[in-house]
Short mmCIF file of C-alpha atoms in Angstrom, two decimals:
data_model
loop_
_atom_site.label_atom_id
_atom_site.label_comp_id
_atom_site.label_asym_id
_atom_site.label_seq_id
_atom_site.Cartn_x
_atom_site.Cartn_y
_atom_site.Cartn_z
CA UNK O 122 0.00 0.00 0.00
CA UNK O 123 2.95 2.67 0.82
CA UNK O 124 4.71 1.92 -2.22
CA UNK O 125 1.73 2.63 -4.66
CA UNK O 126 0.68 5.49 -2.29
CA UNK O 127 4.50 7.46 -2.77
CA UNK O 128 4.62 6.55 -6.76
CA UNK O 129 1.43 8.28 -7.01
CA UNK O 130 2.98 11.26 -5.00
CA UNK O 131 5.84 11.04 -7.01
CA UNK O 132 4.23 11.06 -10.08
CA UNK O 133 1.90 13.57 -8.96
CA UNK O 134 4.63 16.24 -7.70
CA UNK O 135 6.23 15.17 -10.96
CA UNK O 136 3.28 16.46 -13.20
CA UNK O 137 3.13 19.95 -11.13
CA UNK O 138 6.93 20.39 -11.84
CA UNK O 139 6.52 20.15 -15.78
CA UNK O 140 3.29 22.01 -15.61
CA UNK O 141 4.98 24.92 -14.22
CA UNK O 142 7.89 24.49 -16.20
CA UNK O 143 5.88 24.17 -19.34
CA UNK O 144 3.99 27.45 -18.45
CA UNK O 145 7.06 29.56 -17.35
CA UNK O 146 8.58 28.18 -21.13
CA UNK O 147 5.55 29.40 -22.58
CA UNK O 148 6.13 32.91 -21.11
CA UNK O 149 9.50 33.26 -22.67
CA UNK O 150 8.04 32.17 -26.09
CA UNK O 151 5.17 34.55 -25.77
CA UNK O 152 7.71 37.49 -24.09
CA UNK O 153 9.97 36.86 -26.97
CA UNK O 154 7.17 37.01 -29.74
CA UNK O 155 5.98 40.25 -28.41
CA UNK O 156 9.09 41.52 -28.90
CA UNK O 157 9.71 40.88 -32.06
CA UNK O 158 6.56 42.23 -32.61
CA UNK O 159 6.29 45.07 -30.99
CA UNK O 160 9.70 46.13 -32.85
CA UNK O 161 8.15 45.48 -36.15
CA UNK O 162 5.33 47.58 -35.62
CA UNK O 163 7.63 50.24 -34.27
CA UNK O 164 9.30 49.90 -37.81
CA UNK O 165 5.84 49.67 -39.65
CA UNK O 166 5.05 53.43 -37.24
CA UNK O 167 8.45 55.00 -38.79
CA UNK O 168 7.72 53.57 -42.25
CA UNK O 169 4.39 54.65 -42.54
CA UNK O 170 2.99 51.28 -42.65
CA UNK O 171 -0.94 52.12 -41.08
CA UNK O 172 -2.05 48.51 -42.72
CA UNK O 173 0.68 46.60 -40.74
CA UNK O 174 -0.40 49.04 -37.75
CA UNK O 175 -4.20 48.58 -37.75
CA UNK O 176 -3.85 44.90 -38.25
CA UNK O 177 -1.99 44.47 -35.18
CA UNK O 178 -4.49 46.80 -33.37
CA UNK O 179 -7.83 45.60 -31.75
CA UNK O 180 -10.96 46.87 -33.39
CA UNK O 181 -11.57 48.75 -29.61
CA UNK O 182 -7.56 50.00 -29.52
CA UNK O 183 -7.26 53.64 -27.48
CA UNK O 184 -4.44 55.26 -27.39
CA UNK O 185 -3.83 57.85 -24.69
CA UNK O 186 -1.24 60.76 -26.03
CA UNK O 187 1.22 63.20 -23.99
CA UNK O 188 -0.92 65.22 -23.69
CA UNK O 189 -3.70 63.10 -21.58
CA UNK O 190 -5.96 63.19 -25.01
CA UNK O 191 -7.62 59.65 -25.98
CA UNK O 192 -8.05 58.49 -29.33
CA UNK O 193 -9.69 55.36 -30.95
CA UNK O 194 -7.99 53.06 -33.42
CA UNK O 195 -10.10 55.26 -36.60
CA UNK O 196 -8.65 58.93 -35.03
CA UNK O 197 -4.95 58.00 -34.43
CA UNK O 198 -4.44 55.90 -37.79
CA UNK O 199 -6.37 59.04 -39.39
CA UNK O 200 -3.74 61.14 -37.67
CA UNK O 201 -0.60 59.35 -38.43
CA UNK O 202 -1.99 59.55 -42.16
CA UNK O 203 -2.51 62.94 -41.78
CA UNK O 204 1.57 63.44 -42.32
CA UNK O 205 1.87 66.40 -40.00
CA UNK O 206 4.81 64.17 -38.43
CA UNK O 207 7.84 62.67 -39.96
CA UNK O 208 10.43 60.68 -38.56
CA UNK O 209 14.02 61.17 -39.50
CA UNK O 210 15.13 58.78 -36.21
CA UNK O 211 12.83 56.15 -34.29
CA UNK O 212 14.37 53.58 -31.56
CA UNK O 213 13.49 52.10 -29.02
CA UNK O 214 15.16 51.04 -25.95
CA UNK O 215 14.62 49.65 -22.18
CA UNK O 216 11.72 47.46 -23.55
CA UNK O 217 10.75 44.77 -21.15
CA UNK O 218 7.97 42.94 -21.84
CA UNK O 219 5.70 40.63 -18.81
CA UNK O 220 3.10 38.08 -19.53
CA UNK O 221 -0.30 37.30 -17.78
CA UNK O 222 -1.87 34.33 -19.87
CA UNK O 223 -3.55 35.97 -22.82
CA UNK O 224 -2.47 39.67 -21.85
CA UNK O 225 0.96 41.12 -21.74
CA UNK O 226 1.74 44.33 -20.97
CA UNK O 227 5.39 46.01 -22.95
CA UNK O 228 6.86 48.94 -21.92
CA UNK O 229 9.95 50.87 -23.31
CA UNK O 230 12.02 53.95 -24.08
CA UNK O 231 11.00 55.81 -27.55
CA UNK O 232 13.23 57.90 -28.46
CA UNK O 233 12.41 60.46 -31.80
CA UNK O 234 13.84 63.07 -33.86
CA UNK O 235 12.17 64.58 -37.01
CA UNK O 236 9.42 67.12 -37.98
CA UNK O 237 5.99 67.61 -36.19
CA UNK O 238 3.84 70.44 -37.93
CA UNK O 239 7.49 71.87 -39.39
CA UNK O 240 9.30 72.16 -36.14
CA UNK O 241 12.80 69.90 -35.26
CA UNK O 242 12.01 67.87 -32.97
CA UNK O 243 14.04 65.33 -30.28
CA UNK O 244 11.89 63.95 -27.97
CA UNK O 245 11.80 60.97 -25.66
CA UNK O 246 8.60 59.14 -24.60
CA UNK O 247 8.07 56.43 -21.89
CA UNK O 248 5.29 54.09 -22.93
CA UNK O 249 3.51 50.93 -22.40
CA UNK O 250 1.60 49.15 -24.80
CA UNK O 251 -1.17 46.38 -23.16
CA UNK O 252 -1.62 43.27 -25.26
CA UNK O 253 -4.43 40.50 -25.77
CA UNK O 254 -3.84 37.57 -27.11
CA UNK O 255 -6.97 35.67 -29.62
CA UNK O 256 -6.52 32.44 -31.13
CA UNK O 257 -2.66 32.81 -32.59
CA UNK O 258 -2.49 36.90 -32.31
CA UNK O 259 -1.30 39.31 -30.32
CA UNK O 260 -3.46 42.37 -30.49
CA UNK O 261 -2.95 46.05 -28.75
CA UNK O 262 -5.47 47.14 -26.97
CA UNK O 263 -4.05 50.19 -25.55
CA UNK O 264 -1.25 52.50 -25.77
CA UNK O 265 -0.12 55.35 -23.34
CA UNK O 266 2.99 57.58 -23.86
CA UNK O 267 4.34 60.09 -21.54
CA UNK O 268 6.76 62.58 -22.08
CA UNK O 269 10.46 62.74 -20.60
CA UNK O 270 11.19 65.51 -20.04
CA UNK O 271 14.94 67.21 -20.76
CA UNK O 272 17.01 66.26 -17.31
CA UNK O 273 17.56 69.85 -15.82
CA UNK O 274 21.06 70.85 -15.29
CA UNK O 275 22.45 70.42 -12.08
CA UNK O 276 22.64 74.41 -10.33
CA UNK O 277 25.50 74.58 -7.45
CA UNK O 278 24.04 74.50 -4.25
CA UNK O 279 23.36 78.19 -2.73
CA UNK O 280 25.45 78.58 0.00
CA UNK O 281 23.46 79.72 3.46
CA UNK O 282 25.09 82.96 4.78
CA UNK O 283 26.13 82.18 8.28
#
């Protein structure tokens, strides 16, 4: 009786270890894949690409600007369209990207220098992009970048008069 009792134990605590080992693999393949994705679309945003863009966008996407303004997936592929910005320089760095089943959330450094209405512009944004995953595809749901602003020079102290 103790024998059969500890094999099915074993084979028990067995089956939770390559559950959890399948799942945590799974996370990598899914954190790698948005990656890979998420760069392609940034390349698809410098190159104009609003097909590659609004495919990889749900049908409910919002997108929440700098500026705290909130636009569906119709306004902000209208706007990019609208050319009043062009991109001489686009990367994107610090992107990290965590997994929660069918929803991932990716977040990153976008740095950008080019034209908006006619002015030179270098600008950095912080933003995060939110995920959902149906069927086989990754789809954004919603976008939010915030402005960095310039690091301010560093002022001596002001000495207190004693």
């Amino acid at each position: 009786f103790g024998g059969r009792l500890m094999k099915k134990i074993s084979a028990g605590v067995l089956m939770a270890i390559l559950t959890v080992g399948l799942s945590s693999a799974r996370g990598q393949g899914a954190a790698s894949d948005l990656k890979s994705l998420d760069a392609k679309l940034t390349e698809a945003f410098k190159d104009r690409d609003f097909k590659m863009l609004g495919k990889h966008m749900a049908d409910d996407y919002i997108m929440i600007d700098p500026r705290g303004g909130v636009h569906s997936k119709k306004q902000y592929l209208k706007h990019l369209a609208d050319g009043t910005a062009k991109f001489k320089d686009l990367k994107e760095t610090d992107v990290k990207v965590r997994v929660f089943g069918d929803t991932a959330l990716v977040t990153g450094l976008l740095h950008i220098k080019g034209k908006m209405e006619d002015k030179e512009i270098s600008v950095e944004y912080r933003w995060t992009r939110v995920y959902n995953k149906k069927g086989d595809e990754w789809r954004c749901v919603l976008e939010q970048h915030t402005h960095v602003h310039p690091k301010a020079e560093k002022k001596p102290k002001a000495e207190i008069p004693k």
